[in-house]
Amino acid sequence: MDGRQGGGREPRTPMRADARRSVDALVEGARAVFARDGVDAHVKAIALQAGVGVATLYRHFPRRSDLILAVLESDVDACVEAAHELAAAHPPMDALDLWLDRYCAFVLTKHGLAAALHSDAETFAGLGEQLLERLEPALDALLQATRAAGMTTDAASAMDLLRAVAHLCTPGPAHAAYTRRMIGLLLAGLRYGPLPRPRRTSP
Amino acid sequence: MDGRQGGGREPRTPMRADARRSVDALVEGARAVFARDGVDAHVKAIALQAGVGVATLYRHFPRRSDLILAVLESDVDACVEAAHELAAAHPPMDALDLWLDRYCAFVLTKHGLAAALHSDAETFAGLGEQLLERLEPALDALLQATRAAGMTTDAASAMDLLRAVAHLCTPGPAHAAYTRRMIGLLLAGLRYGPLPRPRRTSP
DNA sequence: CGACGAAATGGAATCGGATTCCACATAGCG
DNA sequence: CGCTATGTGGAATCCGATTCCATTTCGTCG
């Protein structure tokens, strides 16, 4: 990755004003086009929507995944903030549950992009990790609170849960109810701890 | 879908012998190439491996997903059989747990293909449903047994679980331990039932 | 304030691979 | 054995991603 504008906060070389304008337009355009056409939207459509040429797109986002990542980052930040607010406004277990709901809604909305996060191709390798790592401290704080209250076991880490929910959410918005039910089950498992595994008797 | 060779068992018009040979070669070739190059393998590579022309490939499998589906079907059948064997050899809860393990291993092995199952594109729409529907009665039998023994609630159906595990497995073989842990949690949730949801206090 | 060099830009050119087309081959049948 | 519908290979076509480069614009420094 270039690291100049996608993930990094502090560009070493101050970016030229027109370049910053292009990047912003591109991210906004990509958000709109991804929402309309899905994650496999044509590169040209994004450039058109942003009002720039394709070369400009490629200059700033050499790989498609860079663009996806950029689009997702602002949503992630909103999720992090929601965690703090919920923690302040609710008892630990409720805050945890409600935040998972919030996170789930985020992944559901962006499910097309989220699917790309764990595509098998190298194109997307490690793309999602960066997002999850940003989310991790927020969820970890919620979890620490429920653990301190004796409401959950440590059978799964914050990262574990983040991944699990992200995966559970991939089927798409039509299955929102299903997803929420599965997350509820997962949470109950976390509450009571895993079952003892059976001993294998035959191979 | 064509329905002549992919999913259907009984072709209405008896297929010509050379055509059947092509189909078999294609499926075997695709299995090999997918395993080597991943689900995005070049169409040409598959045709080459099968020793046929690309037109032949397209004639029998107009869409890529048809080929993927064909490759997966035999593995699914093995899973169904395993369910029956485990049910006969173990107590209900153990059989369920062990079978989920088996199913998880299957999805993990074919995770590249499994990822395609819930891709957002229409290309793959409904592709996985067919497989899950074949698996569903097998798991349902296992679940009925655990329910009869009072070991699980009906908080999730067989189909629910099938989907959940399939999704949980998508990260890939490297995360096998993680996946198994999450499934354990899910199972514990199923054992004890979901937690009551908190009432929403602020929007 | 007004050049000048580096960075950025747009659109045309290129490239790669999926999909389609069609003239030829062969199985299955009388 | 010959006839017809079905199946086949590979060449032709099409489509979109990626790269290239002549031109424009920014930001700075004299």
Tab-separated table of C-alpha atoms (C1' of nucleotides) in Angstrom:
chain	number	residue	atom	x	y	z
A	1	MET	CA	0.000	0.000	0.000
A	2	ASP	CA	1.043	3.561	-0.685
A	3	GLY	CA	0.380	4.730	2.840
A	4	ARG	CA	0.220	8.313	1.707
A	5	GLN	CA	-3.485	8.899	1.906
A	6	GLY	CA	-5.328	5.609	2.386
A	7	GLY	CA	-4.631	4.428	5.883
A	8	GLY	CA	-2.003	6.851	7.182
A	9	ARG	CA	-3.186	9.883	9.080
A	10	GLU	CA	-0.076	12.032	8.706
A	11	PRO	CA	1.269	12.387	5.165
A	12	ARG	CA	5.031	12.942	5.306
A	13	THR	CA	5.061	15.118	2.203
A	14	PRO	CA	2.218	17.648	2.444
A	15	MET	CA	-0.202	16.714	-0.322
A	16	ARG	CA	-0.926	19.219	-2.987
A	17	ALA	CA	-4.325	20.886	-2.674
A	18	ASP	CA	-5.649	19.622	-5.999
A	19	ALA	CA	-4.528	16.110	-5.152
A	20	ARG	CA	-6.397	16.230	-1.864
A	21	ARG	CA	-9.479	17.422	-3.685
A	22	SER	CA	-9.189	14.506	-6.085
A	23	VAL	CA	-8.777	12.002	-3.282
A	24	ASP	CA	-11.805	13.339	-1.445
A	25	ALA	CA	-13.932	13.335	-4.590
A	26	LEU	CA	-12.799	9.813	-5.354
A	27	VAL	CA	-13.701	8.496	-1.929
A	28	GLU	CA	-17.112	10.127	-2.029
A	29	GLY	CA	-17.682	8.939	-5.582
A	30	ALA	CA	-16.643	5.435	-4.699
A	31	ARG	CA	-18.989	5.401	-1.721
A	32	ALA	CA	-21.906	6.351	-3.974
A	33	VAL	CA	-21.015	3.972	-6.787
A	34	PHE	CA	-20.297	1.026	-4.509
A	35	ALA	CA	-23.666	1.586	-2.863
A	36	ARG	CA	-25.367	1.624	-6.253
A	37	ASP	CA	-23.464	-1.027	-8.224
A	38	GLY	CA	-21.836	-3.157	-5.560
A	39	VAL	CA	-18.178	-3.731	-4.870
A	40	ASP	CA	-17.465	-4.878	-8.426
A	41	ALA	CA	-18.438	-1.507	-9.864
A	42	HIS	CA	-16.507	-0.400	-12.931
A	43	VAL	CA	-13.452	1.680	-12.261
A	44	LYS	CA	-14.541	4.099	-14.959
A	45	ALA	CA	-17.900	4.648	-13.265
A	46	ILE	CA	-16.152	5.682	-10.086
A	47	ALA	CA	-13.834	8.063	-11.873
A	48	LEU	CA	-16.793	9.540	-13.744
A	49	GLN	CA	-18.817	9.984	-10.567
A	50	ALA	CA	-15.861	11.679	-8.952
A	51	GLY	CA	-15.366	13.902	-11.983
A	52	VAL	CA	-11.744	12.864	-12.520
A	53	GLY	CA	-9.885	10.701	-15.024
A	54	VAL	CA	-9.068	7.053	-14.441
A	55	ALA	CA	-5.370	7.846	-14.224
A	56	THR	CA	-6.072	10.032	-11.231
A	57	LEU	CA	-7.934	7.222	-9.607
A	58	TYR	CA	-5.030	4.844	-10.160
A	59	ARG	CA	-2.486	7.354	-8.960
A	60	HIS	CA	-4.117	7.632	-5.568
A	61	PHE	CA	-5.555	4.162	-5.238
A	62	PRO	CA	-3.354	1.731	-7.153
A	63	ARG	CA	-5.436	-1.227	-6.009
A	64	ARG	CA	-9.165	-1.455	-5.758
A	65	SER	CA	-8.856	-2.508	-2.159
A	66	ASP	CA	-7.263	0.825	-1.280
A	67	LEU	CA	-10.422	2.551	-2.371
A	68	ILE	CA	-12.649	0.148	-0.490
A	69	LEU	CA	-10.624	0.648	2.630
A	70	ALA	CA	-10.797	4.417	2.366
A	71	VAL	CA	-14.575	4.318	1.990
A	72	LEU	CA	-14.981	2.111	5.019
A	73	GLU	CA	-12.779	4.033	7.383
A	74	SER	CA	-15.158	6.834	8.241
A	75	ASP	CA	-17.911	4.360	9.061
A	76	VAL	CA	-15.546	2.550	11.351
A	77	ASP	CA	-14.768	5.704	13.209
A	78	ALA	CA	-18.471	6.247	13.828
A	79	CYS	CA	-18.690	2.736	15.260
A	80	VAL	CA	-15.857	3.403	17.646
A	81	GLU	CA	-17.546	6.501	18.899
A	82	ALA	CA	-20.817	4.632	19.382
A	83	ALA	CA	-19.016	2.195	21.668
A	84	HIS	CA	-18.001	4.971	24.014
A	85	GLU	CA	-21.476	6.432	24.064
A	86	LEU	CA	-23.168	3.102	24.744
A	87	ALA	CA	-20.715	2.275	27.497
A	88	ALA	CA	-21.576	5.541	29.220
A	89	ALA	CA	-25.333	5.119	28.861
A	90	HIS	CA	-25.981	1.435	29.645
A	91	PRO	CA	-25.061	-1.374	32.038
A	92	PRO	CA	-22.108	-3.419	30.689
A	93	MET	CA	-23.984	-6.375	29.217
A	94	ASP	CA	-26.571	-4.187	27.516
A	95	ALA	CA	-23.888	-1.922	26.125
A	96	LEU	CA	-22.113	-4.935	24.691
A	97	ASP	CA	-25.262	-6.330	23.162
A	98	LEU	CA	-26.370	-3.030	21.702
A	99	TRP	CA	-22.962	-2.284	20.301
A	100	LEU	CA	-22.802	-5.665	18.566
A	101	ASP	CA	-26.116	-4.708	17.045
A	102	ARG	CA	-24.675	-1.441	15.881
A	103	TYR	CA	-21.595	-3.118	14.475
A	104	CYS	CA	-23.756	-5.731	12.826
A	105	ALA	CA	-25.824	-3.006	11.156
A	106	PHE	CA	-22.639	-1.454	9.847
A	107	VAL	CA	-21.394	-4.696	8.336
A	108	LEU	CA	-24.844	-5.459	6.972
A	109	THR	CA	-25.051	-2.085	5.250
A	110	LYS	CA	-21.648	-2.517	3.740
A	111	HIS	CA	-21.954	-6.221	3.228
A	112	GLY	CA	-20.770	-5.994	-0.366
A	113	LEU	CA	-17.595	-4.335	0.757
A	114	ALA	CA	-17.318	-6.542	3.814
A	115	ALA	CA	-17.401	-9.601	1.570
A	116	ALA	CA	-14.300	-8.282	-0.119
A	117	LEU	CA	-12.588	-8.204	3.253
A	118	HIS	CA	-12.224	-11.939	3.362
A	119	SER	CA	-12.097	-12.773	-0.301
A	120	ASP	CA	-9.480	-15.402	-1.008
A	121	ALA	CA	-7.474	-13.384	-3.521
A	122	GLU	CA	-4.251	-11.681	-2.461
A	123	THR	CA	-5.816	-8.488	-3.741
A	124	PHE	CA	-7.690	-8.199	-0.486
A	125	ALA	CA	-5.220	-9.927	1.803
A	126	GLY	CA	-5.088	-8.226	5.161
A	127	LEU	CA	-7.434	-5.516	4.012
A	128	GLY	CA	-9.920	-6.022	6.788
A	129	GLU	CA	-7.409	-6.510	9.555
A	130	GLN	CA	-6.668	-2.829	9.584
A	131	LEU	CA	-10.318	-1.975	10.177
A	132	LEU	CA	-10.751	-4.604	12.835
A	133	GLU	CA	-7.683	-3.383	14.629
A	134	ARG	CA	-9.215	0.043	14.830
A	135	LEU	CA	-12.420	-1.391	16.235
A	136	GLU	CA	-10.716	-3.757	18.638
A	137	PRO	CA	-9.941	-1.375	21.529
A	138	ALA	CA	-13.530	-0.136	21.529
A	139	LEU	CA	-15.033	-3.582	21.833
A	140	ASP	CA	-12.347	-4.655	24.244
A	141	ALA	CA	-13.380	-1.913	26.639
A	142	LEU	CA	-16.986	-3.131	26.517
A	143	LEU	CA	-15.847	-6.693	27.114
A	144	GLN	CA	-13.627	-5.785	30.040
A	145	ALA	CA	-16.631	-4.189	31.671
A	146	THR	CA	-18.817	-7.276	31.294
A	147	ARG	CA	-16.020	-9.479	32.550
A	148	ALA	CA	-15.454	-7.282	35.550
A	149	ALA	CA	-19.163	-7.640	36.293
A	150	GLY	CA	-18.886	-11.408	35.963
A	151	MET	CA	-21.304	-11.354	33.050
A	152	THR	CA	-19.064	-12.983	30.439
A	153	THR	CA	-16.275	-15.533	30.291
A	154	ASP	CA	-13.036	-14.970	28.421
A	155	ALA	CA	-13.846	-17.723	25.940
A	156	ALA	CA	-13.448	-15.271	23.084
A	157	SER	CA	-11.380	-12.118	22.668
A	158	ALA	CA	-12.595	-8.831	21.227
A	159	MET	CA	-10.881	-9.673	17.960
A	160	ASP	CA	-12.584	-13.074	17.930
A	161	LEU	CA	-15.990	-11.493	18.282
A	162	LEU	CA	-15.268	-8.821	15.713
A	163	ARG	CA	-14.362	-11.448	13.163
A	164	ALA	CA	-17.219	-13.739	14.042
A	165	VAL	CA	-19.853	-11.043	13.713
A	166	ALA	CA	-18.336	-9.756	10.490
A	167	HIS	CA	-18.537	-13.228	9.029
A	168	LEU	CA	-21.994	-13.895	10.337
A	169	CYS	CA	-23.171	-10.731	8.639
A	170	THR	CA	-21.984	-11.513	5.130
A	171	PRO	CA	-25.225	-12.982	3.720
A	172	GLY	CA	-26.749	-9.564	3.274
A	173	PRO	CA	-29.467	-7.255	4.488
A	174	ALA	CA	-32.249	-9.720	3.707
A	175	HIS	CA	-31.008	-11.927	6.518
A	176	ALA	CA	-30.780	-9.268	9.191
A	177	ALA	CA	-33.086	-11.153	11.543
A	178	TYR	CA	-31.153	-14.370	11.077
A	179	THR	CA	-27.884	-12.618	11.771
A	180	ARG	CA	-29.135	-11.024	14.931
A	181	ARG	CA	-30.401	-14.365	16.183
A	182	MET	CA	-27.029	-16.001	15.586
A	183	ILE	CA	-25.238	-13.188	17.355
A	184	GLY	CA	-27.600	-13.660	20.271
A	185	LEU	CA	-26.608	-17.306	20.443
A	186	LEU	CA	-22.943	-16.420	20.300
A	187	LEU	CA	-23.436	-13.980	23.125
A	188	ALA	CA	-25.220	-16.595	25.194
A	189	GLY	CA	-22.278	-18.916	24.570
A	190	LEU	CA	-19.992	-16.168	25.791
A	191	ARG	CA	-22.176	-15.700	28.863
A	192	TYR	CA	-22.134	-19.344	29.899
A	193	GLY	CA	-18.833	-20.440	28.391
A	194	PRO	CA	-18.252	-23.204	25.845
A	195	LEU	CA	-19.504	-26.723	26.343
A	196	PRO	CA	-16.983	-29.475	27.128
A	197	ARG	CA	-15.946	-31.179	23.869
A	198	PRO	CA	-16.719	-34.883	23.407
A	199	ARG	CA	-13.790	-37.250	23.282
A	200	ARG	CA	-13.271	-38.666	19.838
A	201	THR	CA	-14.013	-42.356	19.859
A	202	SER	CA	-13.644	-43.253	16.185
A	203	PRO	CA	-11.505	-41.521	13.540
B	1	MET	CA	-29.232	-22.935	-14.703
B	2	ASP	CA	-29.279	-25.501	-17.467
B	3	GLY	CA	-30.387	-28.305	-15.176
B	4	ARG	CA	-29.133	-30.910	-17.565
B	5	GLN	CA	-25.983	-32.009	-15.783
B	6	GLY	CA	-25.182	-29.646	-12.891
B	7	GLY	CA	-27.749	-30.212	-10.194
B	8	GLY	CA	-30.265	-32.558	-11.777
B	9	ARG	CA	-29.824	-36.244	-11.263
B	10	GLU	CA	-32.029	-37.483	-14.100
B	11	PRO	CA	-31.355	-35.928	-17.484
B	12	ARG	CA	-34.546	-35.988	-19.577
B	13	THR	CA	-32.711	-36.407	-22.864
B	14	PRO	CA	-30.039	-39.108	-22.440
B	15	MET	CA	-26.726	-37.309	-22.817
B	16	ARG	CA	-24.446	-38.397	-25.593
B	17	ALA	CA	-21.489	-40.465	-24.441
B	18	ASP	CA	-18.830	-38.002	-25.562
B	19	ALA	CA	-20.682	-35.174	-23.870
B	20	ARG	CA	-20.767	-37.080	-20.593
B	21	ARG	CA	-17.040	-37.710	-20.916
B	22	SER	CA	-16.459	-33.995	-21.404
B	23	VAL	CA	-18.558	-33.082	-18.397
B	24	ASP	CA	-16.722	-35.531	-16.164
B	25	ALA	CA	-13.332	-34.356	-17.374
B	26	LEU	CA	-14.384	-30.753	-16.820
B	27	VAL	CA	-15.520	-31.358	-13.268
B	28	GLU	CA	-12.338	-33.238	-12.404
B	29	GLY	CA	-10.225	-30.612	-14.118
B	30	ALA	CA	-12.016	-27.820	-12.331
B	31	ARG	CA	-11.516	-29.532	-8.976
B	32	ALA	CA	-7.778	-29.722	-9.611
B	33	VAL	CA	-7.416	-26.194	-10.949
B	34	PHE	CA	-9.569	-24.590	-8.260
B	35	ALA	CA	-7.455	-26.350	-5.640
B	36	ARG	CA	-4.280	-25.033	-7.266
B	37	ASP	CA	-5.246	-21.530	-8.377
B	38	GLY	CA	-8.255	-20.667	-6.265
B	39	VAL	CA	-11.805	-19.980	-7.327
B	40	ASP	CA	-10.775	-17.205	-9.721
B	41	ALA	CA	-8.774	-19.593	-11.879
B	42	HIS	CA	-8.726	-18.826	-15.576
B	43	VAL	CA	-11.421	-20.494	-17.623
B	44	LYS	CA	-8.796	-21.497	-20.169
B	45	ALA	CA	-6.716	-23.281	-17.536
B	46	ILE	CA	-9.674	-25.424	-16.593
B	47	ALA	CA	-10.442	-26.332	-20.186
B	48	LEU	CA	-6.768	-27.163	-20.762
B	49	GLN	CA	-6.582	-29.324	-17.654
B	50	ALA	CA	-9.702	-31.144	-18.779
B	51	GLY	CA	-8.303	-31.563	-22.264
B	52	VAL	CA	-11.251	-29.874	-23.988
B	53	GLY	CA	-11.863	-26.529	-25.703
B	54	VAL	CA	-13.335	-23.526	-23.972
B	55	ALA	CA	-16.517	-23.774	-26.028
B	56	THR	CA	-17.120	-27.205	-24.560
B	57	LEU	CA	-16.736	-25.795	-21.103
B	58	TYR	CA	-19.237	-23.036	-21.812
B	59	ARG	CA	-21.690	-25.434	-23.425
B	60	HIS	CA	-21.958	-27.513	-20.287
B	61	PHE	CA	-21.358	-24.847	-17.675
B	62	PRO	CA	-22.573	-21.506	-18.993
B	63	ARG	CA	-21.776	-19.779	-15.732
B	64	ARG	CA	-18.745	-20.219	-13.563
B	65	SER	CA	-20.944	-20.960	-10.615
B	66	ASP	CA	-22.325	-24.053	-12.360
B	67	LEU	CA	-18.844	-25.496	-12.379
B	68	ILE	CA	-18.199	-24.604	-8.767
B	69	LEU	CA	-21.454	-26.197	-7.757
B	70	ALA	CA	-20.675	-29.405	-9.628
B	71	VAL	CA	-17.293	-29.693	-7.964
B	72	LEU	CA	-18.762	-29.231	-4.508
B	73	GLU	CA	-21.580	-31.698	-4.788
B	74	SER	CA	-19.638	-34.884	-4.224
B	75	ASP	CA	-18.072	-33.456	-1.067
B	76	VAL	CA	-21.502	-32.575	0.191
B	77	ASP	CA	-22.705	-36.102	-0.295
B	78	ALA	CA	-19.822	-37.359	1.820
B	79	CYS	CA	-20.864	-34.965	4.580
B	80	VAL	CA	-24.415	-36.240	4.527
B	81	GLU	CA	-23.219	-39.781	4.897
B	82	ALA	CA	-20.986	-38.789	7.797
B	83	ALA	CA	-24.020	-37.435	9.615
B	84	HIS	CA	-25.720	-40.804	9.503
B	85	GLU	CA	-22.620	-42.602	10.705
B	86	LEU	CA	-22.022	-40.221	13.593
B	87	ALA	CA	-25.638	-40.411	14.684
B	88	ALA	CA	-25.373	-44.178	14.889
B	89	ALA	CA	-22.087	-44.167	16.794
B	90	HIS	CA	-22.455	-41.379	19.365
B	91	PRO	CA	-24.865	-39.850	21.877
B	92	PRO	CA	-26.926	-37.044	20.302
B	93	MET	CA	-24.992	-34.030	21.562
B	94	ASP	CA	-21.640	-35.549	20.703
B	95	ALA	CA	-22.834	-36.535	17.264
B	96	LEU	CA	-23.985	-32.979	16.658
B	97	ASP	CA	-20.736	-31.489	17.859
B	98	LEU	CA	-18.576	-33.885	15.885
B	99	TRP	CA	-20.594	-33.431	12.751
B	100	LEU	CA	-20.317	-29.653	12.940
B	101	ASP	CA	-16.595	-30.247	13.169
B	102	ARG	CA	-16.731	-32.391	10.063
B	103	TYR	CA	-18.816	-29.854	8.207
B	104	CYS	CA	-16.520	-27.091	9.322
B	105	ALA	CA	-13.530	-29.024	7.972
B	106	PHE	CA	-15.285	-29.350	4.656
B	107	VAL	CA	-16.005	-25.646	4.380
B	108	LEU	CA	-12.488	-24.826	5.538
B	109	THR	CA	-10.954	-27.037	2.850
B	110	LYS	CA	-13.089	-25.492	0.170
B	111	HIS	CA	-13.082	-22.027	1.657
B	112	GLY	CA	-12.174	-20.441	-1.648
B	113	LEU	CA	-15.215	-21.973	-3.241
B	114	ALA	CA	-17.318	-21.396	-0.148
B	115	ALA	CA	-16.500	-17.695	-0.317
B	116	ALA	CA	-18.110	-17.633	-3.728
B	117	LEU	CA	-21.269	-19.009	-2.177
B	118	HIS	CA	-22.124	-15.723	-0.553
B	119	SER	CA	-20.510	-13.280	-2.884
B	120	ASP	CA	-22.755	-10.301	-3.491
B	121	ALA	CA	-22.849	-10.578	-7.279
B	122	GLU	CA	-25.871	-12.106	-8.977
B	123	THR	CA	-23.425	-14.503	-10.579
B	124	PHE	CA	-23.482	-16.533	-7.410
B	125	ALA	CA	-26.975	-15.747	-6.251
B	126	GLY	CA	-28.599	-18.802	-4.733
B	127	LEU	CA	-25.616	-20.923	-5.593
B	128	GLY	CA	-25.029	-22.163	-2.090
B	129	GLU	CA	-28.672	-22.668	-1.198
B	130	GLN	CA	-28.787	-25.816	-3.248
B	131	LEU	CA	-25.902	-27.322	-1.312
B	132	LEU	CA	-27.289	-26.284	2.038
B	133	GLU	CA	-30.651	-27.761	1.182
B	134	ARG	CA	-29.001	-31.074	0.548
B	135	LEU	CA	-27.226	-30.893	3.891
B	136	GLU	CA	-30.247	-29.676	5.800
B	137	PRO	CA	-32.071	-32.984	6.398
B	138	ALA	CA	-28.888	-34.579	7.710
B	139	LEU	CA	-28.261	-31.878	10.277
B	140	ASP	CA	-31.928	-31.655	11.093
B	141	ALA	CA	-31.933	-35.308	12.123
B	142	LEU	CA	-29.016	-34.674	14.458
B	143	LEU	CA	-30.764	-31.648	15.923
B	144	GLN	CA	-34.047	-33.478	16.459
B	145	ALA	CA	-32.159	-36.042	18.477
B	146	THR	CA	-30.542	-33.471	20.748
B	147	ARG	CA	-33.856	-31.700	21.186
B	148	ALA	CA	-35.606	-34.929	22.063
B	149	ALA	CA	-32.933	-35.472	24.695
B	150	GLY	CA	-33.514	-31.962	26.033
B	151	MET	CA	-29.939	-31.019	25.160
B	152	THR	CA	-30.669	-28.090	22.854
B	153	THR	CA	-33.287	-25.394	22.441
B	154	ASP	CA	-34.965	-24.584	19.156
B	155	ALA	CA	-33.367	-21.150	19.061
B	156	ALA	CA	-31.870	-21.960	15.676
B	157	SER	CA	-32.947	-24.249	12.855
B	158	ALA	CA	-30.723	-26.653	10.956
B	159	MET	CA	-30.560	-24.182	8.090
B	160	ASP	CA	-29.590	-21.417	10.501
B	161	LEU	CA	-26.709	-23.441	11.822
B	162	LEU	CA	-25.573	-24.512	8.382
B	163	ARG	CA	-25.359	-20.921	7.272
B	164	ALA	CA	-23.759	-19.710	10.447
B	165	VAL	CA	-20.997	-22.288	10.355
B	166	ALA	CA	-20.404	-21.755	6.649
B	167	HIS	CA	-19.947	-18.064	7.283
B	168	LEU	CA	-17.823	-18.551	10.344
B	169	CYS	CA	-15.489	-20.731	8.291
B	170	THR	CA	-14.749	-18.260	5.533
B	171	PRO	CA	-11.497	-16.780	6.899
B	172	GLY	CA	-9.546	-19.831	5.815
B	173	PRO	CA	-7.568	-22.783	7.071
B	174	ALA	CA	-5.162	-20.651	9.080
B	175	HIS	CA	-7.972	-19.806	11.456
B	176	ALA	CA	-9.204	-23.336	12.051
B	177	ALA	CA	-8.768	-23.068	15.800
B	178	TYR	CA	-10.592	-19.758	15.916
B	179	THR	CA	-13.459	-21.144	13.908
B	180	ARG	CA	-13.855	-24.167	16.106
B	181	ARG	CA	-13.904	-21.980	19.197
B	182	MET	CA	-16.652	-19.793	17.740
B	183	ILE	CA	-18.695	-22.819	16.799
B	184	GLY	CA	-18.302	-24.059	20.350
B	185	LEU	CA	-19.721	-20.790	21.613
B	186	LEU	CA	-22.602	-20.987	19.188
B	187	LEU	CA	-23.332	-24.494	20.360
B	188	ALA	CA	-23.283	-23.379	23.978
B	189	GLY	CA	-25.736	-20.665	23.052
B	190	LEU	CA	-27.925	-23.301	21.487
B	191	ARG	CA	-27.636	-25.407	24.611
B	192	TYR	CA	-28.730	-22.691	26.997
B	193	GLY	CA	-30.846	-20.565	24.696
B	194	PRO	CA	-30.391	-16.896	23.834
B	195	LEU	CA	-30.095	-14.191	26.453
B	196	PRO	CA	-32.990	-11.765	26.923
B	197	ARG	CA	-32.406	-8.620	24.847
B	198	PRO	CA	-32.011	-5.255	26.610
B	199	ARG	CA	-34.704	-2.701	26.047
B	200	ARG	CA	-33.554	0.204	23.931
B	201	THR	CA	-33.448	3.345	26.015
B	202	SER	CA	-31.971	5.881	23.584
B	203	PRO	CA	-32.174	5.935	19.756
C	1	DC	C1'	4.595	39.487	-8.653
C	2	DG	C1'	5.863	36.220	-11.990
C	3	DA	C1'	8.584	32.381	-13.717
C	4	DC	C1'	10.126	27.567	-12.947
C	5	DG	C1'	10.213	22.614	-11.677
C	6	DA	C1'	7.752	18.992	-9.722
C	7	DA	C1'	3.463	16.848	-9.151
C	8	DA	C1'	-0.970	15.870	-10.950
C	9	DT	C1'	-4.179	15.180	-14.639
C	10	DG	C1'	-7.196	13.336	-18.602
C	11	DG	C1'	-7.926	10.541	-22.143
C	12	DA	C1'	-6.020	7.664	-25.630
C	13	DA	C1'	-3.495	3.288	-26.319
C	14	DT	C1'	-2.649	-1.200	-24.767
C	15	DC	C1'	-3.365	-5.568	-22.748
C	16	DG	C1'	-5.547	-9.673	-20.927
C	17	DG	C1'	-9.018	-12.699	-20.415
C	18	DA	C1'	-13.930	-13.954	-20.799
C	19	DT	C1'	-17.526	-15.055	-24.121
C	20	DT	C1'	-19.310	-16.082	-28.682
C	21	DC	C1'	-19.228	-17.940	-33.361
C	22	DC	C1'	-18.947	-21.228	-36.828
C	23	DA	C1'	-17.090	-24.774	-39.897
C	24	DC	C1'	-16.084	-29.458	-38.947
C	25	DA	C1'	-16.391	-34.054	-36.492
C	26	DT	C1'	-18.811	-37.855	-34.449
C	27	DA	C1'	-22.314	-40.511	-31.863
C	28	DG	C1'	-26.543	-42.755	-32.275
C	29	DC	C1'	-30.048	-44.533	-35.046
C	30	DG	C1'	-32.596	-46.534	-38.997
D	1	DC	C1'	-23.738	-47.805	-44.332
D	2	DG	C1'	-25.415	-43.158	-44.487
D	3	DC	C1'	-28.021	-39.437	-42.345
D	4	DT	C1'	-28.976	-35.902	-38.817
D	5	DA	C1'	-28.749	-33.763	-34.531
D	6	DT	C1'	-25.467	-32.933	-31.111
D	7	DG	C1'	-20.991	-31.870	-29.635
D	8	DT	C1'	-16.340	-29.859	-30.462
D	9	DG	C1'	-12.042	-26.925	-30.957
D	10	DG	C1'	-10.027	-22.847	-31.738
D	11	DA	C1'	-10.247	-18.450	-33.882
D	12	DA	C1'	-12.611	-13.924	-33.619
D	13	DT	C1'	-14.698	-10.596	-30.816
D	14	DC	C1'	-15.757	-7.847	-27.003
D	15	DC	C1'	-15.152	-5.504	-22.669
D	16	DG	C1'	-13.053	-3.477	-19.035
D	17	DA	C1'	-8.738	-2.899	-16.299
D	18	DT	C1'	-4.191	-0.792	-16.443
D	19	DT	C1'	-0.554	2.032	-18.357
D	20	DC	C1'	1.492	5.916	-20.918
D	21	DC	C1'	2.526	10.507	-22.000
D	22	DA	C1'	1.708	15.230	-23.600
D	23	DT	C1'	-0.368	18.928	-21.186
D	24	DT	C1'	-1.891	21.583	-17.091
D	25	DT	C1'	-1.656	23.240	-12.394
D	26	DC	C1'	0.274	23.985	-7.849
D	27	DG	C1'	3.354	25.965	-4.738
D	28	DT	C1'	7.578	28.065	-4.030
D	29	DC	C1'	11.442	31.001	-4.481
D	30	DG	C1'	13.912	34.731	-6.666
